[in-house]
Amino acid sequence: MVLLKTVLKNLVPKDIEIKKITDENISEDIKVAYISKSVTLQQIDRIFQKAKIIGISTQDKNLENYIKQNFNLLLTINTDKENIIVFSKFHKTTNFIKPIISICIPSYNRKEVVLKAVSLWNTQKNISPDIYEIIIVENGSDLLSEEDFKEYKNIKLLKIPEGNIGLARKISVEKASGEFLLLVNDDTYPSEDLLIKHLTYQLLFSKEKIAILGKFLLHPDFIKDKKSQVIVENCLDFSQNCLKDGTIINDIAFFVTNNLSIRKKYVLKAGNFSEELKRGGEDSELGYKFFQKGGIVLFKEDLIAYHYHNYIKNLDKIMFNRGITSAHMISKNEKFYKDFYEKNIQHINLMFKTINTINLKRFEEAFSKKFLHYLYYRYKHQYYRGLLKGFFKYINPVKFRRFFSIYKNPPIISIFVSIDKNNYKNLKVFVKSLLKQTYSNWELIVITKNNIEKIDKLLNKLVPQNKYILINNGSNMSKSDIKGKYVALLKPDNVLMPYYIESITKFYSISDTPIIYGDYIDGQNVKVNPIFENIEDYLKFYSEGNILIPETFVFKRKILLKNNVELSNISQMIPSLFIKYLPEKIDLPLIILSKPIIQDWYEIYSNINHLIFLETEKIKYLLKLLQAILNSNSGIFREKALKAIINDIKNISSDKELIHFLKQIESKLSNV
C-alpha cells in the first residue's frame, strides 16, 4: 500500500488531495482516490461517479481485466507483494495530472532514428503516454519539426543552434515536468516495458538518493560477424552490460546517460549538466558531482535498451574520442582531477606497459584464442591515447602540475645535441629556447669536434656550468654519466616550444612507453609523422624509403643502456629500436629552424607572457600569418594582412585562446 500511495503522490500536483476510499466517504467529491481492500465491480463504478483517478492494489485477475476493458489505464506495476493499477474513467478528463517521468533525448542529425525511437517510446507496455513526456533537444542540426510529431501529444521539441551535448542535456532537464528523468540518447531503442520498469524501481527506492542504470546492448541489426559478437558478449563497448544485477556503484564510468533514470531534484542539486562540455563527458562530470552529494548508481539487468548505431567499424575512433572528452571533463574540476589521477595512475601505467609488451598483429591474424585479449587492449589503448591527447590539449599545467608525480620528484631530462661546423651558428637560438622552458630540471649534453673553445665560451655565458656537459667527439663518454631519466635527441638548428620538456615529463608521468616521438614544423610546413599500430606497418613505411626525423624522438635512458646505443650514432639506431619497442606518438611542441622567419616568430612568441600550448595545426596558421606580416615593409599592408588572416582563422576555428594569442601578436607587432 505504501508503493501505491507513492505512485499517486508523484502523479498529481501537491495541492491535490489523495484520499483513501472507505464506506463512509464513498459519496464525497474526490479527485484522486485509492482503495486499500478488495472491491466489487459495482463499487468501482460507484467510486468513479465521484473520483477522477483511482489507484488500487489487487491480485484479482477478473478485476484487472474489467478495469482494462472499461477504463483508461494509466499504469500497471507488478511486484512480488502487490499488483498496482492506476486508472481513470475517460481520456482527457484528468487534465490535472502531471507527467510522472520525462524522457530526455538530445539529438543531432538523426531524424529517421529519432522518429523510430519516439514510436517505440510511445508504445510502451503498462504505462499510458498521458502520464509521461518526451523532451527532444535538437542541437546543431535542423531536421526535426513539430509536424513530425503531430500524432503525439506528449512531445516537447526544442532547438539550440550550436552542437553542444552538455547544453542540450541541461535544457532538457530544465524543461522537464516529471518528478523522474529517464536520460537516454537519440539512438536508444527501448524494450517494450523499459519505462514502467524504470519507474517501478524509482518508486520502490524513492527514499534513496539513487540513479538506476540498465543495459545498453548493440541492436541485433548490427551483430553480423565474429568481431561484433565478441565485442558485445564481453562488454568491450559498454562495460555496464557485464555488471551483476543489483550492483551498487559510485564510479563515474557507470553514470552513463544511455539508459539511466534519476529524480530531477538530484540532477539540479548536483548542478545539472555542464554546457562547457560540448562534445561529451557531460554525464560523467554530472555523475562525479552526484556522487559527491552522496548519490549512488544501482544496476538492474532487466532494464534493457538497444543501441541503434553501427559503431563497431568505427570503435577505434570512438574510444579515442572518449579519451579526449574524458580529459576535457576532468580539466573542469580540480578536485575531480586529483581524485581521477590518484585512482587511475597505477591502472594507466599498467595498461601502457602491457600494450607495449604485446605484439598487435594484423587484424585478420587475430581470430584465435587471443582474439578477445587483442580487442580488449586495442580499444583500451585507443581510449588512453585519446586521454593523453586530451591532457595535453585541455589541462593547464600550472593549475594541475602539483598532481603530477614529476613535480614532486622531478626527473632530469637529458638534452643531447651534436654540433658540426655547419650548424654551429644556430646554437645560440637553440640554447635560448632551452632556457625558456617551463620545466627546469634538465641537463644539456653537447658533442662536437669543432670550435670547442668557442662553444664552451658561448655555453658558459648562457648556461650555468652545472647544467651542461661539453664533450670532444673523439673522446669516450660513458652512458652511465648521463644523469637524465629520459634523453631527447636534438640538433642545434631546432627551436623548442616553451612546453617541450614539460610535455615529455607529463607524458611519462602516466606512461611506461620506452620511446616516444612527435611531429615538427619546418619553415611554414607541419611535418606529420605517421602513427604505427603494428610493426608490419612500420616495416612497409621504412621499406619504401621513408624515414622518421631523429630529433622528434625521446628515449628512456635505460633503453639506451640496455641496447648499448652509442650517443653519436643514435640516429642510425632508430629503425632497429622502433621495430623492437614500437614507440608511442604524442604531441611534442618542437620547431625545426630552417628559415629566418621561424626565428623571428619564435622571438615574438617566447616574449609573450601568457604562454599557450598550441597544437601543430594552429601553429601552421600562425606561421602563415606572421610570414605575411614580417615579409611586408608597409604598415598599412601589415594591418590588412593581419585582419584578413585573423578572419580566415575565425572561419575555421572558434578557439578563444588562439584568437587571444593573435591579438597579443598584433599588439607586439604594432611596435615593430
XYZ file of C-alpha atoms in Angstrom:
672
model
C 0.000 0.000 0.000
C 2.962 2.331 0.605
C 4.020 1.934 -3.027
C 0.509 2.699 -4.256
C 0.373 5.957 -2.300
C 3.867 6.877 -3.542
C 2.738 6.402 -7.145
C -0.294 8.661 -6.711
C 1.696 11.273 -4.808
C 4.158 11.606 -7.706
C 1.426 11.598 -10.329
C -0.562 14.659 -9.245
C 0.330 18.179 -8.034
C 0.908 18.696 -4.317
C -2.315 20.686 -3.851
C -4.458 17.741 -4.973
C -5.663 15.703 -2.007
C -5.336 11.927 -2.232
C -7.987 10.135 -0.203
C -8.457 6.592 0.906
C -11.921 5.285 -0.092
C -13.977 3.904 2.760
C -17.646 3.037 3.136
C -18.113 6.339 4.966
C -16.682 8.719 2.354
C -17.553 6.883 -0.835
C -20.155 9.517 -1.687
C -17.844 12.530 -1.288
C -16.297 14.500 -4.163
C -12.794 13.053 -4.537
C -10.411 13.727 -7.421
C -7.824 11.082 -6.562
C -8.579 8.001 -4.512
C -7.018 4.728 -3.546
C -8.599 1.558 -2.290
C -6.965 -0.459 0.443
C -9.054 -3.599 0.181
C -10.706 -5.739 -2.451
C -13.697 -4.158 -4.094
C -16.510 -5.365 -6.316
C -17.063 -4.222 -9.869
C -20.165 -2.340 -8.721
C -18.129 -0.417 -6.142
C -15.607 0.576 -8.808
C -18.371 2.082 -10.927
C -19.842 3.853 -7.900
C -16.492 5.343 -6.891
C -15.961 6.681 -10.403
C -19.102 8.732 -10.197
C -17.094 10.977 -7.866
C -13.343 10.314 -8.312
C -11.339 11.113 -11.453
C -8.412 8.789 -10.755
C -8.295 5.589 -8.760
C -5.356 3.567 -7.560
C -5.883 0.003 -6.441
C -3.736 -2.861 -5.211
C -5.174 -6.213 -6.199
C -4.408 -9.751 -7.293
C -7.902 -10.304 -8.687
C -7.456 -11.092 -12.395
C -11.144 -10.572 -13.167
C -10.997 -7.119 -11.661
C -7.847 -6.317 -13.618
C -9.453 -7.392 -16.894
C -12.603 -5.389 -16.139
C -10.550 -2.243 -15.476
C -8.528 -2.683 -18.669
C -11.683 -3.112 -20.760
C -13.720 -0.249 -19.282
C -11.319 2.417 -18.107
C -8.316 4.430 -19.237
C -5.334 2.533 -17.832
C -2.596 4.908 -16.668
C -0.062 2.434 -15.362
C 0.354 -1.085 -14.032
C 3.123 -2.072 -11.651
C 3.683 -5.703 -10.767
C 5.807 -6.583 -7.748
C 6.278 -9.683 -5.638
C 3.977 -8.272 -2.969
C 1.261 -6.478 -4.933
C -0.098 -5.534 -8.316
C -0.861 -1.833 -8.608
C -3.268 -0.392 -11.139
C -3.883 3.323 -11.591
C -6.682 4.266 -13.977
C -9.182 6.969 -14.903
C -12.693 6.791 -16.324
C -12.249 8.786 -19.519
C -9.453 10.133 -21.658
C -8.847 13.888 -21.265
C -10.807 14.116 -18.016
C -7.675 14.076 -15.910
C -6.071 17.328 -17.065
C -4.628 17.975 -13.614
C -2.274 15.019 -13.972
C 1.383 15.967 -14.394
C 3.904 13.750 -16.216
C 5.379 11.378 -13.683
C 8.526 10.807 -15.740
C 10.274 12.766 -18.517
C 12.325 11.035 -21.220
C 15.194 13.413 -22.116
C 16.733 12.976 -25.578
C 19.432 15.193 -27.124
C 19.689 14.723 -30.880
C 21.971 15.659 -33.716
C 21.395 14.899 -37.394
C 19.438 11.649 -36.895
C 15.874 12.289 -37.995
C 14.874 8.766 -39.022
C 16.465 7.174 -35.961
C 14.707 9.656 -33.653
C 11.310 9.107 -35.275
C 11.641 5.348 -34.823
C 12.753 5.809 -31.203
C 9.745 8.064 -30.461
C 7.355 5.473 -31.873
C 8.891 2.854 -29.566
C 8.684 5.159 -26.551
C 5.007 5.809 -27.251
C 4.078 2.117 -27.446
C 5.427 1.128 -24.035
C 3.575 -1.573 -22.132
C 1.674 -0.943 -18.880
C 2.010 2.840 -18.963
C -0.091 5.434 -20.770
C 1.500 8.259 -22.814
C -0.885 10.512 -20.842
C 1.430 10.383 -17.820
C 4.899 10.762 -19.316
C 6.545 13.184 -21.711
C 9.333 13.051 -24.269
C 11.657 16.050 -24.492
C 13.822 16.223 -27.610
C 16.530 18.879 -27.854
C 17.999 19.110 -31.337
C 21.460 20.640 -31.086
C 23.405 21.822 -34.097
C 21.080 20.411 -36.774
C 17.628 21.438 -38.023
C 15.967 18.300 -39.382
C 13.075 17.785 -36.940
C 9.844 19.787 -36.887
C 6.578 19.878 -34.923
C 4.906 18.322 -37.956
C 6.953 15.155 -37.474
C 5.278 14.582 -34.095
C 1.738 15.800 -34.764
C 0.223 12.410 -33.919
C 1.720 12.558 -30.410
C 0.536 14.801 -27.607
C 3.393 14.226 -25.170
C 6.343 15.572 -27.201
C 8.293 18.753 -26.495
C 10.656 19.678 -29.349
C 13.347 22.241 -28.506
C 16.242 23.504 -30.608
C 19.601 25.120 -29.958
C 21.746 26.417 -32.840
C 25.110 25.078 -31.687
C 26.271 21.487 -31.423
C 26.575 21.273 -27.648
C 25.601 17.984 -25.983
C 26.110 19.392 -22.472
C 23.786 22.339 -23.108
C 21.204 20.104 -24.826
C 21.008 17.804 -21.804
C 20.917 20.755 -19.411
C 17.964 22.317 -21.229
C 16.071 19.022 -21.382
C 16.350 18.737 -17.582
C 15.245 22.332 -17.026
C 12.177 21.905 -19.243
C 11.177 18.518 -17.781
C 7.893 18.416 -15.839
C 8.301 14.910 -14.429
C 9.427 14.054 -10.932
C 11.756 11.487 -12.539
C 14.019 11.702 -15.574
C 14.999 8.932 -17.958
C 18.232 10.072 -19.613
C 18.888 8.421 -22.980
C 20.452 9.048 -26.398
C 18.654 9.642 -29.677
C 19.743 6.154 -30.804
C 18.436 4.441 -27.641
C 15.697 1.978 -28.642
C 13.755 0.810 -25.561
C 12.496 -2.692 -24.866
C 8.697 -2.815 -24.623
C 8.474 -2.437 -20.831
C 11.603 -0.347 -20.126
C 9.779 2.794 -18.987
C 7.445 1.183 -16.457
C 10.318 -0.849 -15.014
C 12.473 2.252 -14.528
C 9.538 3.985 -12.858
C 8.845 0.971 -10.646
C 12.415 0.830 -9.367
C 12.485 4.575 -8.777
C 9.287 4.347 -6.703
C 10.494 1.308 -4.778
C 13.713 3.139 -3.862
C 12.089 6.560 -3.524
C 13.764 7.251 -0.175
C 17.266 6.669 -1.563
C 19.465 9.173 -3.400
C 19.788 6.860 -6.348
C 20.237 6.690 -10.107
C 19.189 3.459 -11.795
C 21.151 2.088 -14.743
C 20.153 -0.572 -17.233
C 21.781 -2.458 -20.081
C 22.665 -0.815 -23.391
C 23.083 -3.571 -25.963
C 24.063 -3.293 -29.592
C 20.936 -3.669 -31.700
C 20.682 -7.128 -33.325
C 20.660 -5.492 -36.787
C 24.378 -4.768 -36.351
C 25.642 -8.047 -34.871
C 26.762 -9.667 -38.089
C 30.277 -11.083 -37.606
C 32.622 -12.586 -35.038
C 34.177 -9.241 -34.180
C 30.841 -7.672 -33.203
C 29.804 -10.818 -31.308
C 32.998 -10.850 -29.239
C 32.728 -7.123 -28.502
C 29.098 -7.397 -27.346
C 29.464 -10.651 -25.397
C 32.441 -9.310 -23.458
C 31.118 -5.757 -22.966
C 34.068 -4.091 -24.702
C 31.780 -1.283 -25.879
C 29.711 -0.606 -22.732
C 31.076 -2.192 -19.561
C 27.754 -1.733 -17.719
C 26.403 -4.733 -19.650
C 28.611 -7.123 -17.655
C 27.597 -5.896 -14.200
C 25.719 -8.237 -11.876
C 22.094 -7.477 -11.129
C 21.760 -5.279 -8.051
C 25.331 -3.952 -8.170
C 25.696 -0.622 -6.353
C 28.289 1.718 -7.854
C 29.776 5.151 -7.231
C 32.130 5.178 -10.222
C 31.643 7.832 -12.913
C 32.318 5.198 -15.584
C 28.814 3.913 -14.860
C 26.963 7.216 -14.721
C 26.177 6.953 -18.415
C 23.142 8.608 -19.952
C 22.179 5.925 -22.435
C 19.696 4.149 -20.125
C 19.733 5.922 -16.748
C 16.864 7.209 -14.582
C 17.119 9.646 -11.683
C 14.979 12.122 -9.761
C 15.076 15.579 -11.322
C 15.843 17.234 -7.978
C 19.057 15.233 -7.612
C 20.291 16.444 -11.005
C 19.528 20.058 -10.095
C 21.115 19.790 -6.642
C 24.281 18.441 -8.274
C 24.398 21.483 -10.540
C 22.851 19.989 -13.719
C 24.839 19.118 -16.844
C 27.717 21.414 -17.784
C 27.268 23.359 -21.006
C 31.063 23.782 -21.144
C 31.336 20.104 -22.153
C 30.181 20.466 -25.730
C 31.472 17.207 -27.184
C 30.905 14.680 -24.401
C 31.869 13.820 -20.852
C 28.883 15.778 -19.547
C 27.326 12.675 -17.996
C 30.491 11.587 -16.175
C 31.008 15.102 -14.842
C 27.438 15.204 -13.502
C 27.949 11.734 -12.031
C 31.013 12.948 -10.160
C 29.005 15.828 -8.638
C 26.115 13.468 -7.844
C 28.438 11.040 -6.025
C 29.982 13.954 -4.124
C 26.474 14.685 -2.808
C 26.122 11.115 -1.526
C 24.379 9.561 -4.531
C 24.789 6.006 -5.826
C 24.011 4.096 -9.014
C 22.036 0.841 -8.892
C 22.334 -1.530 -11.853
C 19.293 -3.626 -12.866
C 19.819 -6.163 -15.614
C 16.134 -6.322 -16.657
C 16.217 -2.682 -17.824
C 17.111 -3.341 -21.445
C 17.681 -0.758 -24.176
C 19.275 -1.218 -27.590
C 21.921 0.931 -29.246
C 20.790 1.538 -32.819
C 24.152 2.601 -34.201
C 26.543 0.591 -36.320
C 29.592 1.804 -34.414
C 31.696 -1.381 -34.455
C 33.639 -0.416 -37.566
C 34.499 2.960 -36.002
C 35.114 1.762 -32.452
C 38.817 2.692 -32.563
C 37.917 6.299 -33.305
C 35.039 6.300 -30.804
C 37.274 5.053 -27.986
C 39.958 7.604 -28.907
C 37.377 10.424 -28.802
C 36.039 9.133 -25.474
C 39.532 9.565 -24.069
C 39.738 13.161 -25.327
C 36.318 14.095 -23.910
C 37.243 12.442 -20.605
C 40.298 14.683 -20.317
C 38.194 17.749 -21.167
C 35.682 16.827 -18.478
C 38.432 16.149 -15.925
C 40.045 19.523 -16.621
C 36.918 21.390 -15.468
C 37.186 20.327 -11.843
C 40.447 20.458 -9.878
C 39.279 18.100 -7.113
C 37.881 15.706 -9.689
C 41.221 15.729 -11.477
C 43.071 14.887 -8.288
C 40.658 12.039 -7.469
C 40.802 10.665 -11.028
C 44.573 10.851 -11.240
C 45.221 9.186 -7.891
C 42.656 6.463 -8.596
C 43.803 5.639 -12.120
C 47.553 6.241 -12.235
C 48.511 2.631 -11.488
C 45.942 1.315 -13.956
C 47.139 3.676 -16.700
C 50.769 2.753 -16.113
C 49.938 -0.954 -16.190
C 47.850 -0.541 -19.341
C 50.637 1.152 -21.277
C 53.228 -1.320 -20.029
C 51.023 -4.205 -21.167
C 50.244 -2.627 -24.528
C 53.906 -2.225 -25.302
C 54.761 -5.825 -24.466
C 52.202 -7.470 -26.753
C 52.525 -7.699 -30.490
C 49.458 -6.146 -32.115
C 49.227 -8.436 -35.127
C 47.288 -7.654 -38.250
C 43.598 -7.867 -37.525
C 42.926 -10.823 -39.770
C 45.549 -12.826 -37.874
C 43.910 -12.115 -34.541
C 40.970 -14.511 -34.989
C 42.257 -17.003 -32.479
C 42.016 -17.774 -28.793
C 43.783 -14.433 -28.202
C 41.148 -12.516 -30.153
C 39.368 -11.197 -27.045
C 42.700 -10.234 -25.446
C 43.664 -8.415 -28.636
C 40.391 -6.480 -28.894
C 40.415 -5.521 -25.224
C 43.867 -3.962 -25.369
C 43.232 -2.451 -28.782
C 40.250 -0.416 -27.608
C 41.679 0.389 -24.179
C 44.829 1.527 -25.958
C 42.793 3.887 -28.143
C 40.979 5.291 -25.104
C 44.187 6.072 -23.235
C 45.762 7.526 -26.369
C 42.796 9.898 -26.525
C 43.060 10.591 -22.812
C 46.703 11.602 -23.157
C 45.956 13.820 -26.150
C 43.177 15.435 -24.138
C 45.539 16.005 -21.211
C 47.889 17.942 -23.463
C 45.017 19.861 -25.055
C 42.891 20.819 -22.061
C 44.824 20.544 -18.813
C 46.556 23.683 -17.641
C 49.983 22.512 -16.456
C 50.313 25.356 -13.963
C 46.947 24.639 -12.344
C 47.333 20.869 -12.187
C 51.079 20.306 -12.042
C 51.097 19.570 -8.307
C 49.089 16.396 -9.005
C 51.753 15.023 -11.342
C 54.453 12.951 -9.705
C 57.015 14.665 -11.962
C 56.643 17.825 -9.912
C 57.009 16.026 -6.601
C 60.157 14.145 -7.674
C 61.107 15.831 -10.957
C 63.318 13.618 -13.138
C 66.254 15.045 -15.036
C 65.801 15.265 -18.800
C 69.000 14.975 -20.818
C 69.044 17.109 -23.982
C 71.582 15.592 -26.369
C 72.964 17.814 -29.181
C 75.623 17.048 -31.777
C 77.321 20.083 -33.374
C 79.341 20.392 -36.560
C 80.755 23.372 -38.416
C 77.576 23.779 -40.482
C 75.090 24.145 -37.644
C 77.222 25.892 -35.026
C 75.741 29.312 -35.858
C 72.276 28.180 -34.706
C 73.366 27.036 -31.245
C 72.624 30.353 -29.568
C 68.958 30.334 -30.650
C 68.610 26.711 -29.553
C 70.058 27.423 -26.100
C 67.778 30.453 -25.676
C 64.754 28.281 -26.381
C 66.055 25.740 -23.870
C 66.381 28.421 -21.189
C 62.759 29.478 -21.726
C 61.424 26.007 -20.838
C 58.645 25.828 -18.243
C 60.367 22.731 -16.810
C 63.830 23.462 -15.430
C 65.257 20.105 -14.334
C 67.322 19.335 -17.439
C 70.947 18.916 -18.475
C 72.499 19.758 -21.833
C 74.995 17.326 -23.394
C 76.902 18.789 -26.354
C 79.209 16.680 -28.529
C 81.401 18.330 -31.156
C 84.720 18.046 -32.999
C 84.996 21.694 -33.959
C 85.152 25.030 -32.180
C 85.419 23.512 -28.718
C 86.619 26.720 -27.116
C 84.045 28.930 -28.849
C 81.200 26.607 -27.907
C 82.384 26.372 -24.327
C 82.582 30.158 -24.113
C 79.088 30.543 -25.513
C 77.589 27.915 -23.222
C 79.393 29.291 -20.189
C 77.906 32.699 -20.931
C 74.337 31.451 -21.334
C 74.028 28.264 -19.273
C 75.032 27.577 -15.640
C 78.086 25.276 -15.581
C 76.268 22.537 -13.697
C 73.624 22.389 -16.440
C 75.783 21.349 -19.413
C 78.466 18.872 -20.404
C 80.734 19.580 -23.396
C 82.410 16.541 -24.940
C 85.024 16.235 -27.638
C 83.691 13.838 -30.242
C 86.972 11.996 -30.267
C 86.820 11.171 -26.579
C 84.794 8.485 -24.911
C 81.831 9.249 -22.709
C 80.226 6.590 -20.617
C 76.466 6.416 -20.984
C 76.328 5.906 -17.251
C 77.497 9.548 -16.929
C 74.143 10.689 -18.295
C 72.040 11.847 -15.369
C 68.717 12.102 -17.156
C 65.983 9.505 -16.830
C 64.919 10.430 -20.378
C 67.084 11.512 -23.324
C 65.871 13.838 -26.112
C 67.835 13.673 -29.349
C 68.043 17.183 -30.851
C 70.071 19.392 -33.181
C 71.271 22.976 -32.725
C 69.013 24.159 -35.550
C 65.979 23.088 -33.501
C 63.855 25.579 -31.627
C 61.922 24.200 -28.671
C 58.495 25.500 -27.787
C 58.412 26.541 -24.095
C 56.380 23.456 -23.080
C 58.586 20.949 -24.918
C 60.279 19.337 -21.884
C 57.186 19.639 -19.722
C 55.218 17.755 -22.388
C 57.705 14.886 -22.161
C 57.554 14.720 -18.374
C 53.753 14.953 -18.298
C 53.502 12.042 -20.696
C 55.950 9.871 -18.812
C 54.210 10.555 -15.507
C 51.355 8.359 -16.727
C 53.077 6.056 -19.205
C 55.848 3.486 -19.272
C 56.433 3.679 -23.039
C 60.165 3.147 -23.799
C 60.322 5.582 -26.744
C 58.101 8.462 -27.885
C 58.112 10.697 -30.950
C 56.087 13.560 -32.401
C 55.669 15.946 -35.345
C 57.679 19.037 -36.191
C 57.491 22.292 -38.159
C 59.921 23.037 -40.961
C 59.543 26.522 -42.342
C 55.815 27.018 -42.854
C 55.049 23.328 -43.128
C 53.927 20.967 -40.432
C 55.670 17.634 -40.945
C 53.421 14.863 -39.707
C 54.980 11.579 -38.677
C 52.572 8.656 -39.059
C 51.172 6.556 -36.218
C 52.020 2.854 -36.482
C 49.713 0.369 -34.790
C 51.967 -2.585 -35.521
C 55.474 -3.445 -36.678
C 54.290 -4.519 -40.144
C 53.020 -1.002 -40.881
C 56.371 0.494 -39.894
C 58.365 -2.021 -41.979
C 56.285 -1.151 -45.028
C 56.866 2.567 -44.384
C 60.626 2.006 -43.958
C 60.964 -0.316 -46.975
C 59.513 2.404 -49.209
C 62.441 4.687 -48.356
C 60.677 6.810 -45.745
C 62.366 7.934 -42.542
C 61.302 9.439 -39.242
C 63.159 12.607 -38.280
C 65.521 11.589 -35.421
C 65.134 14.856 -33.480
C 61.462 14.129 -32.814
C 62.434 11.128 -30.640
C 62.766 10.821 -26.863
C 64.230 7.684 -25.221
C 64.186 6.243 -21.755
C 67.801 6.175 -20.615
C 67.634 2.502 -19.613
C 66.726 1.600 -23.218
C 69.934 3.188 -24.472
C 71.946 1.348 -21.825
C 70.208 -1.973 -22.418
C 70.796 -1.843 -26.189
C 74.348 -0.457 -25.947
C 73.462 2.534 -28.133
C 76.325 4.941 -28.896
C 75.127 8.539 -28.473
C 76.970 9.748 -31.552
C 75.321 7.016 -33.598
C 71.842 7.070 -32.102
C 70.014 8.301 -35.208
C 71.187 5.255 -37.169
C 69.823 3.005 -34.458
C 66.256 4.350 -34.663
C 64.876 1.767 -37.155
C 66.045 -1.211 -35.098
C 64.819 0.382 -31.845
C 61.476 1.193 -33.471
C 60.983 -2.406 -34.539
C 61.876 -3.648 -31.075
C 59.742 -1.251 -28.999
C 57.046 0.243 -31.324
C 57.168 3.799 -29.897
C 54.132 5.877 -28.921
C 53.400 9.097 -30.798
C 52.426 12.181 -28.757
C 52.104 15.945 -29.314
C 55.617 17.341 -28.889
C 55.869 21.102 -29.500
C 59.122 21.226 -31.491
C 60.212 23.523 -34.341
C 62.936 22.863 -36.899
C 64.771 26.114 -37.536
C 65.317 26.157 -41.289
C 64.202 29.675 -42.248
C 64.745 33.082 -40.648
C 61.003 33.578 -40.236
C 60.917 30.813 -37.662
C 63.462 32.599 -35.527
C 61.557 35.892 -35.816
C 58.307 34.196 -34.949
C 59.823 32.363 -32.001
C 61.280 35.569 -30.582
C 57.819 37.178 -30.664
C 56.089 34.120 -29.256
C 58.506 33.414 -26.420
C 58.370 37.002 -25.175
C 54.616 36.943 -24.692
C 53.935 36.488 -21.005
C 50.821 34.340 -21.304
C 52.207 31.175 -22.912
C 49.695 28.933 -24.607
C 50.407 25.376 -25.637
C 49.325 25.314 -29.280
C 48.679 22.284 -31.457
C 50.676 21.970 -34.656
C 47.641 22.725 -36.817
C 47.176 26.071 -35.058
C 50.872 26.891 -35.293
C 50.703 26.373 -39.051
C 48.213 29.220 -39.421
C 50.239 31.440 -37.109
C 53.268 30.930 -39.342
C 51.205 31.825 -42.378
C 50.027 34.963 -40.618
C 53.461 36.050 -39.479
C 55.090 35.426 -42.827
C 52.646 37.787 -44.486
C 53.353 40.428 -41.853
C 57.099 40.070 -41.440
C 57.746 39.994 -45.195
C 55.896 43.274 -45.616
C 57.523 46.692 -45.364
C 54.263 48.600 -45.427
C 52.494 49.242 -42.144
C 49.167 49.546 -43.975
C 49.668 46.213 -45.716
C 50.662 44.563 -42.445
C 47.432 45.709 -40.821
C 45.331 44.475 -43.736
C 47.129 41.133 -43.825
C 46.675 40.685 -40.097
C 42.928 41.366 -40.261
C 42.423 39.177 -43.331
C 44.164 36.142 -41.882
C 42.599 36.520 -38.423
C 39.214 36.451 -40.167
C 40.337 33.395 -42.100
C 41.305 31.630 -38.865
C 37.990 32.597 -37.244
C 36.212 30.842 -40.104
C 37.931 27.558 -39.324
C 38.276 27.823 -35.550
C 36.313 29.282 -32.648
C 39.227 28.732 -30.261
C 39.173 31.755 -27.937
C 42.750 31.165 -26.775
C 44.002 31.169 -30.344
C 42.230 34.445 -31.167
C 43.505 35.953 -27.928
C 47.011 34.882 -28.848
C 46.715 36.506 -32.299
C 45.665 39.770 -30.697
C 48.727 39.610 -28.477
C 50.903 39.192 -31.562
C 49.152 42.137 -33.181
C 49.986 44.242 -30.135
C 53.641 43.188 -30.256
C 53.951 43.850 -33.983
C 52.389 47.281 -33.753
C 55.616 48.440 -32.142
C 57.908 46.809 -34.718
